[in-house]
């Protein structure tokens, strides 16, 4: 998504869904202080690495974080994550515009999840 354009309905749903979890909000808060590798991030947040990976995958799929694999000096593979720059303005008009671009699958999914 171009930062100058409004998000599509599908993009906005991914972002809101990703941020609609307290663990993922804590991950964003921790990464706002700078990039970090998974083990250190897990200790900082107080979460197991498998669960942290699942949350990081959701955040990465929404475009909120990016991960990169790096080798330490000892040759150990370490996965680092950092925030991707993002900014969203939620207004009734912005939501209405995004809603007009939803795909059929997303409209069905949203409707079913509201039931």
GROMACS .gro file of C-alpha atoms in nm, residues 20-88:
model
   69
   20UNK     CA    1  -0.725  -0.626   1.781
   21UNK     CA    2  -0.522  -0.847   2.013
   22UNK     CA    3  -0.353  -0.727   2.334
   23UNK     CA    4  -0.045  -0.946   2.275
   24UNK     CA    5   0.011  -0.798   1.931
   25UNK     CA    6  -0.034  -0.447   2.068
   26UNK     CA    7   0.235  -0.525   2.328
   27UNK     CA    8   0.464  -0.653   2.051
   28UNK     CA    9   0.415  -0.327   1.859
   29UNK     CA   10   0.491  -0.131   2.176
   30UNK     CA   11   0.810  -0.331   2.240
   31UNK     CA   12   0.927  -0.292   1.880
   32UNK     CA   13   0.859   0.082   1.890
   33UNK     CA   14   1.175   0.102   2.100
   34UNK     CA   15   1.378  -0.060   1.821
   35UNK     CA   16   1.429  -0.385   1.636
   36UNK     CA   17   1.483  -0.699   1.837
   37UNK     CA   18   1.538  -1.070   1.787
   38UNK     CA   19   1.270  -1.324   1.873
   39UNK     CA   20   1.425  -1.475   2.188
   40UNK     CA   21   1.491  -1.136   2.347
   41UNK     CA   22   1.147  -1.011   2.246
   42UNK     CA   23   0.984  -1.322   2.395
   43UNK     CA   24   1.164  -1.262   2.726
   44UNK     CA   25   1.076  -0.893   2.726
   45UNK     CA   26   0.707  -0.958   2.665
   46UNK     CA   27   0.691  -1.274   2.879
   47UNK     CA   28   0.565  -1.501   2.603
   48UNK     CA   29   0.682  -1.833   2.459
   49UNK     CA   30   0.857  -1.821   2.123
   50UNK     CA   31   0.602  -2.038   1.935
   51UNK     CA   32   0.314  -1.809   2.039
   52UNK     CA   33   0.525  -1.501   1.968
   53UNK     CA   34   0.602  -1.632   1.618
   54UNK     CA   35   0.231  -1.677   1.550
   55UNK     CA   36   0.158  -1.319   1.655
   56UNK     CA   37   0.453  -1.185   1.456
   57UNK     CA   38   0.327  -1.366   1.146
   58UNK     CA   39  -0.010  -1.192   1.179
   59UNK     CA   40   0.159  -0.855   1.222
   60UNK     CA   41   0.388  -0.923   0.926
   61UNK     CA   42   0.095  -1.030   0.704
   62UNK     CA   43  -0.076  -0.700   0.789
   63UNK     CA   44   0.238  -0.509   0.689
   64UNK     CA   45   0.302  -0.373   1.038
   65UNK     CA   46   0.636  -0.547   1.103
   66UNK     CA   47   0.912  -0.698   0.893
   67UNK     CA   48   1.143  -0.982   0.983
   68UNK     CA   49   1.491  -1.069   0.866
   69UNK     CA   50   1.712  -1.367   0.936
   70UNK     CA   51   2.069  -1.283   1.037
   71UNK     CA   52   2.369  -1.484   1.153
   72UNK     CA   53   2.531  -1.398   1.484
   73UNK     CA   54   2.909  -1.391   1.520
   74UNK     CA   55   2.890  -1.745   1.658
   75UNK     CA   56   2.703  -1.859   1.346
   76UNK     CA   57   2.362  -1.891   1.512
   77UNK     CA   58   2.062  -1.789   1.298
   78UNK     CA   59   1.862  -1.512   1.464
   79UNK     CA   60   1.531  -1.372   1.342
   80UNK     CA   61   1.503  -0.997   1.394
   81UNK     CA   62   1.180  -0.800   1.371
   82UNK     CA   63   1.120  -0.429   1.339
   83UNK     CA   64   0.825  -0.202   1.283
   84UNK     CA   65   0.730  -0.102   0.932
   85UNK     CA   66   0.635   0.263   0.905
   86UNK     CA   67   0.257   0.292   0.915
   87UNK     CA   68  -0.010   0.551   0.978
   88UNK     CA   69  -0.386   0.508   0.953
   0.00000   0.00000   0.00000
